[in-house]
PDB file of C-alpha atoms and ligand atoms in Angstrom:
ATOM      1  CA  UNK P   3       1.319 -57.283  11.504  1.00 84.00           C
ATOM      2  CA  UNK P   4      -0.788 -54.583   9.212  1.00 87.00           C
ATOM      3  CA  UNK P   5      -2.915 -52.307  10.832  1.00 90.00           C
ATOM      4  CA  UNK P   6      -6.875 -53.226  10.115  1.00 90.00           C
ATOM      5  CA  UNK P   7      -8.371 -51.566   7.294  1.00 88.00           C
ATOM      6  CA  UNK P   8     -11.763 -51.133   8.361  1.00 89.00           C
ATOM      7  CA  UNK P   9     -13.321 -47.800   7.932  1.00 90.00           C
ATOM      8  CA  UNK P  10     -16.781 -46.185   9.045  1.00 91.00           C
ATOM      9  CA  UNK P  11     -18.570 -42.845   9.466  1.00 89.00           C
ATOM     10  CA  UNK P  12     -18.886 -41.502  12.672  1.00 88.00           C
ATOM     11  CA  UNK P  13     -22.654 -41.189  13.422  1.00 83.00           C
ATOM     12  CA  UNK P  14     -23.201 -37.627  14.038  1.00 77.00           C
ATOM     13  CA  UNK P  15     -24.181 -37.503  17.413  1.00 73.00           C
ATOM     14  CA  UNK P  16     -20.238 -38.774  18.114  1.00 70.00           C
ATOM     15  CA  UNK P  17     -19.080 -36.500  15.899  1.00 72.00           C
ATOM     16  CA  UNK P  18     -21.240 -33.545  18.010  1.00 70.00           C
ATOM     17  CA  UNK P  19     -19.648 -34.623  21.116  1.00 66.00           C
ATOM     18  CA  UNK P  20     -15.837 -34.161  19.777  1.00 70.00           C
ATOM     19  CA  UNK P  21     -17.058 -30.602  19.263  1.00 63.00           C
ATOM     20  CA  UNK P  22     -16.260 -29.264  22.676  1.00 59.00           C
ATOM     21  CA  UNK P  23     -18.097 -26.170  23.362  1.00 57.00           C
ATOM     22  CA  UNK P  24     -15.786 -23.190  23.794  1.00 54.00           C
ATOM     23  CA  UNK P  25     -13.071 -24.561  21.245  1.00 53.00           C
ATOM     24  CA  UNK P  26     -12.283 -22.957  18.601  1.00 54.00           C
ATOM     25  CA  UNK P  27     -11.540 -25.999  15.931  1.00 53.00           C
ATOM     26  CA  UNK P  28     -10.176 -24.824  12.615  1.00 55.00           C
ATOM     27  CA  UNK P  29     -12.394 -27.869  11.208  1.00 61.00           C
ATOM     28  CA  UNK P  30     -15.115 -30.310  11.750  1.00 60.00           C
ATOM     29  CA  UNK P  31     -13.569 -33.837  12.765  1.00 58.00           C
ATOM     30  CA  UNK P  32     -13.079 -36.096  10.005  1.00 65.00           C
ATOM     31  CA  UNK P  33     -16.497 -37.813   9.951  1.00 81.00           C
ATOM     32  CA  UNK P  34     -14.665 -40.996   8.833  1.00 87.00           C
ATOM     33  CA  UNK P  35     -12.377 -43.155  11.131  1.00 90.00           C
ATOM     34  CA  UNK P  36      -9.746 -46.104  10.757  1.00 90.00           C
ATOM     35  CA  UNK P  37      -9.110 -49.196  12.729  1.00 92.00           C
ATOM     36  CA  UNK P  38      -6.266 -48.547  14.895  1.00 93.00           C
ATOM     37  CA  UNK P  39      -5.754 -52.225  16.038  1.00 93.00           C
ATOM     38  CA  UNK P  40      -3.745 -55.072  13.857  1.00 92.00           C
ATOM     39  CA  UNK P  41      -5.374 -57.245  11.399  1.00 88.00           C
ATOM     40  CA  UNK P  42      -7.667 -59.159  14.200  1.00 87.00           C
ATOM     41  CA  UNK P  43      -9.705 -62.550  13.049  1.00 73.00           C
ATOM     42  CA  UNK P  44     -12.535 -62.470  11.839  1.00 62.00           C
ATOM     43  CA  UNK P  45     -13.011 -59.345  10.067  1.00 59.00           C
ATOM     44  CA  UNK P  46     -15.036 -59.968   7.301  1.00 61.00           C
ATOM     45  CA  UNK P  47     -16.222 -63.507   8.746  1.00 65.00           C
ATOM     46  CA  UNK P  48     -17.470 -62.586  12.256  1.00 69.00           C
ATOM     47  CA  UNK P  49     -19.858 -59.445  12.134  1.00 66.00           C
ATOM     48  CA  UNK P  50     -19.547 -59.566  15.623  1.00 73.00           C
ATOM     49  CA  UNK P  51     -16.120 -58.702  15.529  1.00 83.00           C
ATOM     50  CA  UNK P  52     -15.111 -55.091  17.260  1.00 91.00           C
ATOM     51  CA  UNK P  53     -12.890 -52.411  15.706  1.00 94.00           C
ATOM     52  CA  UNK P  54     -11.942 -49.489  17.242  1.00 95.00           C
ATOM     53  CA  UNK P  55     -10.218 -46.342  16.006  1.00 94.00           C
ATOM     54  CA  UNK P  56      -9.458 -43.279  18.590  1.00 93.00           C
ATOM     55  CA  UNK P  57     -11.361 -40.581  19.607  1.00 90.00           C
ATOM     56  CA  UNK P  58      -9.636 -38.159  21.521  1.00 89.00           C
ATOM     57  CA  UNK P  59      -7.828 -37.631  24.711  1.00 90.00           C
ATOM     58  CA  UNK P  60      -8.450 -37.644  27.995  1.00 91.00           C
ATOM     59  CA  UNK P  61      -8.133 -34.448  30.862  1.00 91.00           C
ATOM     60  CA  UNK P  62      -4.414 -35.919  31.411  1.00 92.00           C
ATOM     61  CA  UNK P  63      -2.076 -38.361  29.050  1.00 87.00           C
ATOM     62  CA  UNK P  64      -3.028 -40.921  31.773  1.00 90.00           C
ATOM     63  CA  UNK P  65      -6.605 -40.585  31.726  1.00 94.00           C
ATOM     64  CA  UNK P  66      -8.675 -42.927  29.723  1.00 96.00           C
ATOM     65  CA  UNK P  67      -9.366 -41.849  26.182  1.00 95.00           C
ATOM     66  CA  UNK P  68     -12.301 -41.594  24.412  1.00 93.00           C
ATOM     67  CA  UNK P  69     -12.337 -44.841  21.435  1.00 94.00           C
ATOM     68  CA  UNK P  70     -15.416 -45.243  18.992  1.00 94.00           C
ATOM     69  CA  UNK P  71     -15.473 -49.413  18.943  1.00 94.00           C
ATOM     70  CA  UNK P  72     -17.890 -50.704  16.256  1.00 93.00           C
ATOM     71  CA  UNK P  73     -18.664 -53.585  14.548  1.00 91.00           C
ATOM     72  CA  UNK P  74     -20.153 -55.221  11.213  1.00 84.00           C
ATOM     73  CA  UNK P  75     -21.111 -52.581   8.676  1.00 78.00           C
ATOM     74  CA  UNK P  76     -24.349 -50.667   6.942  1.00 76.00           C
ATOM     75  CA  UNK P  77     -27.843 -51.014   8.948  1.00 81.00           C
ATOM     76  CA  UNK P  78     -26.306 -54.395  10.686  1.00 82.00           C
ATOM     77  CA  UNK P  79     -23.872 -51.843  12.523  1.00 88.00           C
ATOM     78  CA  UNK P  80     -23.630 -51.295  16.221  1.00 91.00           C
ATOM     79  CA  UNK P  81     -21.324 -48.934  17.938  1.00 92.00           C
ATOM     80  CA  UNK P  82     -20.449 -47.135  21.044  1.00 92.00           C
ATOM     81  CA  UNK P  83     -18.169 -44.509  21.876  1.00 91.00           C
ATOM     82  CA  UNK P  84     -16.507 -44.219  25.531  1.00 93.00           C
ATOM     83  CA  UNK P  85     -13.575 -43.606  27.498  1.00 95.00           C
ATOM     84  CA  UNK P  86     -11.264 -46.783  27.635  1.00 96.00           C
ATOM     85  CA  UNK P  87      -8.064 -47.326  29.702  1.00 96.00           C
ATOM     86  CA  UNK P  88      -4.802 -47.145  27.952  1.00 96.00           C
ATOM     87  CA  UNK P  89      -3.188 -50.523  27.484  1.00 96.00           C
ATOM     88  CA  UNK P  90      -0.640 -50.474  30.025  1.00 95.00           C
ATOM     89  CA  UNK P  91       2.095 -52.837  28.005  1.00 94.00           C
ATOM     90  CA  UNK P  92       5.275 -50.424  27.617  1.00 93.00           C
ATOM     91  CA  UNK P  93       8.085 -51.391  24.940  1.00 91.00           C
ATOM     92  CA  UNK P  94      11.881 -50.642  26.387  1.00 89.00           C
ATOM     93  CA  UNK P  95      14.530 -50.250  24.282  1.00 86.00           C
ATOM     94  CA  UNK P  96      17.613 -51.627  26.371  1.00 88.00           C
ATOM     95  CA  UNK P  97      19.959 -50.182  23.715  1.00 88.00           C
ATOM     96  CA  UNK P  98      18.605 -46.559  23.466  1.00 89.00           C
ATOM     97  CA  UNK P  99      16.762 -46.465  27.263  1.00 88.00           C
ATOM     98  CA  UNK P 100      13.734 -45.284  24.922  1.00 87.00           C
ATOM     99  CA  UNK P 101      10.694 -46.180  26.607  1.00 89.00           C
ATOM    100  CA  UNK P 102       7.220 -46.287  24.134  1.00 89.00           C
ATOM    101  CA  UNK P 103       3.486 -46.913  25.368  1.00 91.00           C
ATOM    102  CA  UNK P 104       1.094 -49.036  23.923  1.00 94.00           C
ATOM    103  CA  UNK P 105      -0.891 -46.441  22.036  1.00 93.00           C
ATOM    104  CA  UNK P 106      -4.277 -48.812  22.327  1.00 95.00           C
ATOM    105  CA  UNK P 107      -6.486 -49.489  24.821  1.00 96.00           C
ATOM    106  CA  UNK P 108      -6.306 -52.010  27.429  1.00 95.00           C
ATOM    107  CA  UNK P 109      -7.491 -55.577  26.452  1.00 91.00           C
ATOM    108  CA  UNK P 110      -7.591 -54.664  22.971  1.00 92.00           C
ATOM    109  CA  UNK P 111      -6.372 -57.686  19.916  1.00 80.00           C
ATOM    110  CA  UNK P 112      -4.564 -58.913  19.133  1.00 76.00           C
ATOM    111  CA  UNK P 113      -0.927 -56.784  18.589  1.00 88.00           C
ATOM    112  CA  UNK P 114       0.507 -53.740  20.670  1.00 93.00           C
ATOM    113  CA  UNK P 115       0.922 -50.306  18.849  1.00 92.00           C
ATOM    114  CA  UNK P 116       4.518 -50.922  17.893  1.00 89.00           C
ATOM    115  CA  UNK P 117       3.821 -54.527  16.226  1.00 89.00           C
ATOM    116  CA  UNK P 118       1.305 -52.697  14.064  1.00 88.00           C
ATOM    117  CA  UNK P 119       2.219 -51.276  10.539  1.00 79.00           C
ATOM    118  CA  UNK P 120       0.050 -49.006   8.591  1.00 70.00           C
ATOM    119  CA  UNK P 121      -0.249 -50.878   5.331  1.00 59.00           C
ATOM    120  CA  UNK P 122      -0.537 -48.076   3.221  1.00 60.00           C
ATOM    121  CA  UNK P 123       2.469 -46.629   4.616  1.00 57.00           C
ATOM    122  CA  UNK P 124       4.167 -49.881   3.793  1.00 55.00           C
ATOM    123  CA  UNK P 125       2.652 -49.838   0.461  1.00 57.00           C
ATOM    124  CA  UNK P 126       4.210 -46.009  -0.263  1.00 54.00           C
ATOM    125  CA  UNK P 127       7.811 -47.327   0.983  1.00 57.00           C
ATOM    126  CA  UNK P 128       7.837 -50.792  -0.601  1.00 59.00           C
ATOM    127  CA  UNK P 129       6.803 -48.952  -4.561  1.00 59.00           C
ATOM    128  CA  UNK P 130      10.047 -46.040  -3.489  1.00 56.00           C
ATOM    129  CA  UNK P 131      12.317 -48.979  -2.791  1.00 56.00           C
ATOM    130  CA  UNK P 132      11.327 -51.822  -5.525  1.00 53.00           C
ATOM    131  CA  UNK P 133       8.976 -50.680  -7.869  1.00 50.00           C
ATOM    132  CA  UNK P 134       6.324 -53.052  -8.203  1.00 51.00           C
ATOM    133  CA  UNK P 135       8.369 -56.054  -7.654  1.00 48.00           C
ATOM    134  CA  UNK P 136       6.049 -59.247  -6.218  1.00 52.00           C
ATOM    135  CA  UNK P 137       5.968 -59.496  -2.181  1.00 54.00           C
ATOM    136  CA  UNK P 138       9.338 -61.983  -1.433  1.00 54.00           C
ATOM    137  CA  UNK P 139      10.339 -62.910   2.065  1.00 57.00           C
ATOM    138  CA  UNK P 140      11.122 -60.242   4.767  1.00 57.00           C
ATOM    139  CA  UNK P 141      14.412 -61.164   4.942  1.00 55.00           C
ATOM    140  CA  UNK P 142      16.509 -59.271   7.444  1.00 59.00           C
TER     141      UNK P 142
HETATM  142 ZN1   ZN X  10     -10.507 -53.655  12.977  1.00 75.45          ZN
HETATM  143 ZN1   ZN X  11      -1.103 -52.803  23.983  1.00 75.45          ZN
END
Protein backbone atom coordinates (compact mmCIF):
# COMPACT_ATOMS: atom_id res chain seq x y z
CA UNK A 1 0.00 0.00 0.00
CA UNK A 2 1.65 3.67 -0.87
CA UNK A 3 1.57 6.18 1.59
CA UNK A 4 -1.09 9.17 0.56
CA UNK A 5 0.32 11.94 -1.24
CA UNK A 6 -1.65 14.70 -0.08
CA UNK A 7 0.11 17.78 1.00
CA UNK A 8 -1.03 21.17 2.72
CA UNK A 9 0.30 24.23 4.57
CA UNK A 10 -0.03 24.37 8.04
CA UNK A 11 -2.18 27.46 8.87
CA UNK A 12 -0.06 29.55 10.98
CA UNK A 13 -1.72 29.59 14.07
CA UNK A 14 -0.70 25.51 14.13
CA UNK A 15 2.43 26.25 13.12
CA UNK A 16 2.67 29.00 16.33
CA UNK A 17 1.65 26.37 18.64
CA UNK A 18 4.61 23.78 17.62
CA UNK A 19 6.76 26.72 18.72
CA UNK A 20 6.98 25.88 22.37
CA UNK A 21 8.01 28.79 24.34
CA UNK A 22 11.38 28.27 26.02
CA UNK A 23 12.79 25.97 23.12
CA UNK A 24 15.38 26.79 21.43
CA UNK A 25 14.49 25.31 17.70
CA UNK A 26 17.32 25.60 15.22
CA UNK A 27 14.31 26.25 12.64
CA UNK A 28 10.76 27.13 12.07
CA UNK A 29 8.64 23.82 11.44
CA UNK A 30 8.22 22.96 7.97
CA UNK A 31 5.04 24.94 7.19
CA UNK A 32 4.10 22.09 4.78
CA UNK A 33 2.96 18.54 5.90
CA UNK A 34 2.37 14.97 4.26
CA UNK A 35 -0.28 12.40 4.68
CA UNK A 36 1.03 9.83 6.90
CA UNK A 37 -1.83 7.27 6.32
CA UNK A 38 -2.04 4.72 3.11
CA UNK A 39 -3.70 5.58 -0.04
CA UNK A 40 -7.42 5.81 1.65
CA UNK A 41 -10.68 6.07 -0.85
CA UNK A 42 -11.78 8.75 -1.89
CA UNK A 43 -9.08 11.16 -2.12
CA UNK A 44 -9.69 13.21 -4.87
CA UNK A 45 -13.52 12.05 -5.11
CA UNK A 46 -14.79 12.67 -1.55
CA UNK A 47 -13.75 16.26 -0.27
CA UNK A 48 -14.91 15.07 2.81
CA UNK A 49 -12.31 12.70 3.09
CA UNK A 50 -9.67 13.25 6.22
CA UNK A 51 -5.87 13.16 5.98
CA UNK A 52 -3.71 13.46 8.63
CA UNK A 53 0.05 13.93 8.88
CA UNK A 54 1.83 14.21 12.54
CA UNK A 55 2.41 16.89 14.64
CA UNK A 56 4.50 16.21 17.41
CA UNK A 57 4.76 14.18 20.50
CA UNK A 58 3.23 13.87 23.46
CA UNK A 59 4.76 14.51 27.43
CA UNK A 60 5.56 10.55 27.26
CA UNK A 61 5.90 7.98 24.06
CA UNK A 62 2.48 6.79 25.40
CA UNK A 63 0.74 9.93 25.52
CA UNK A 64 -1.45 10.96 22.71
CA UNK A 65 0.23 12.96 20.00
CA UNK A 66 -0.60 15.96 18.53
CA UNK A 67 -1.97 15.09 14.43
CA UNK A 68 -3.13 18.04 12.07
CA UNK A 69 -6.25 16.00 10.21
CA UNK A 70 -7.61 18.01 7.24
CA UNK A 71 -9.58 17.63 4.45
CA UNK A 72 -10.44 18.86 0.74
CA UNK A 73 -8.10 21.62 -0.38
CA UNK A 74 -7.87 25.69 -1.09
CA UNK A 75 -10.82 27.91 0.58
CA UNK A 76 -13.10 24.50 0.66
CA UNK A 77 -10.48 23.32 3.42
CA UNK A 78 -11.26 22.47 6.98
CA UNK A 79 -8.82 21.33 9.54
CA UNK A 80 -8.10 20.74 13.12
CA UNK A 81 -5.16 19.97 15.00
CA UNK A 82 -5.32 17.83 18.41
CA UNK A 83 -3.92 15.23 20.43
CA UNK A 84 -5.04 11.68 19.16
CA UNK A 85 -4.38 8.24 20.76
CA UNK A 86 -1.78 6.07 19.25
CA UNK A 87 -3.23 3.15 17.35
CA UNK A 88 -2.67 0.44 19.64
CA UNK A 89 -2.16 -2.51 16.78
CA UNK A 90 1.56 -3.83 17.47
CA UNK A 91 3.38 -5.97 14.63
CA UNK A 92 5.56 -9.09 16.24
CA UNK A 93 8.09 -10.56 14.50
CA UNK A 94 8.05 -14.32 15.76
CA UNK A 95 11.40 -14.87 13.99
CA UNK A 96 13.43 -11.86 15.36
CA UNK A 97 11.10 -11.24 18.82
CA UNK A 98 11.12 -7.56 17.25
CA UNK A 99 8.13 -5.91 18.39
CA UNK A 100 6.99 -2.48 16.13
CA UNK A 101 3.98 -0.02 16.99
CA UNK A 102 1.57 1.25 14.77
CA UNK A 103 3.06 4.67 14.22
CA UNK A 104 -0.72 6.20 13.46
CA UNK A 105 -3.36 7.06 15.42
CA UNK A 106 -6.07 4.99 16.67
CA UNK A 107 -9.04 4.42 14.24
CA UNK A 108 -7.17 5.83 11.50
CA UNK A 109 -7.64 4.06 7.43
CA UNK A 110 -7.26 2.14 6.18
CA UNK A 111 -3.43 0.34 6.60
CA UNK A 112 -1.10 0.17 9.80
CA UNK A 113 2.34 2.02 9.66
CA UNK A 114 4.25 -1.03 8.51
CA UNK A 115 1.77 -1.86 5.44
CA UNK A 116 2.49 1.69 4.30
CA UNK A 117 5.33 2.53 1.75
CA UNK A 118 6.50 5.95 1.00
CA UNK A 119 6.10 6.06 -2.75
CA UNK A 120 8.78 8.24 -3.43
CA UNK A 121 11.05 6.14 -1.55
CA UNK A 122 9.88 3.30 -3.72
CA UNK A 123 10.25 5.40 -6.69
CA UNK A 124 14.24 6.23 -5.68
CA UNK A 125 14.84 2.28 -5.15
CA UNK A 126 12.84 0.90 -8.09
CA UNK A 127 15.05 3.67 -10.85
CA UNK A 128 18.66 2.19 -8.63
CA UNK A 129 17.50 -1.34 -9.29
CA UNK A 130 15.80 -1.28 -12.99
CA UNK A 131 16.17 1.83 -14.59
CA UNK A 132 13.03 2.91 -15.91
CA UNK A 133 11.75 -0.44 -16.74
CA UNK A 134 7.55 -0.49 -16.83
CA UNK A 135 5.87 -1.55 -13.30
CA UNK A 136 5.64 -5.78 -13.73
CA UNK A 137 4.26 -7.94 -10.99
CA UNK A 138 5.72 -7.92 -7.40
CA UNK A 139 6.82 -11.15 -7.66
CA UNK A 140 8.52 -12.55 -4.60
ZN1 LIG B 1 -4.48 11.24 2.97
ZN1 LIG C 1 -2.50 1.15 13.19
Amino acid sequence: MLQCTAVTLLPPDAVSRLLAPGVNGPDDPEPYVLCELGEHDGTHTDPHTEHAAYLRPGRTPDSPALWFFWAGSGPERTHRAEPAPWCPAVLRRLDSGLVRRCALFDHHSPSHSWDVTDPLGDLIAERLVSGDSPKGDPSP
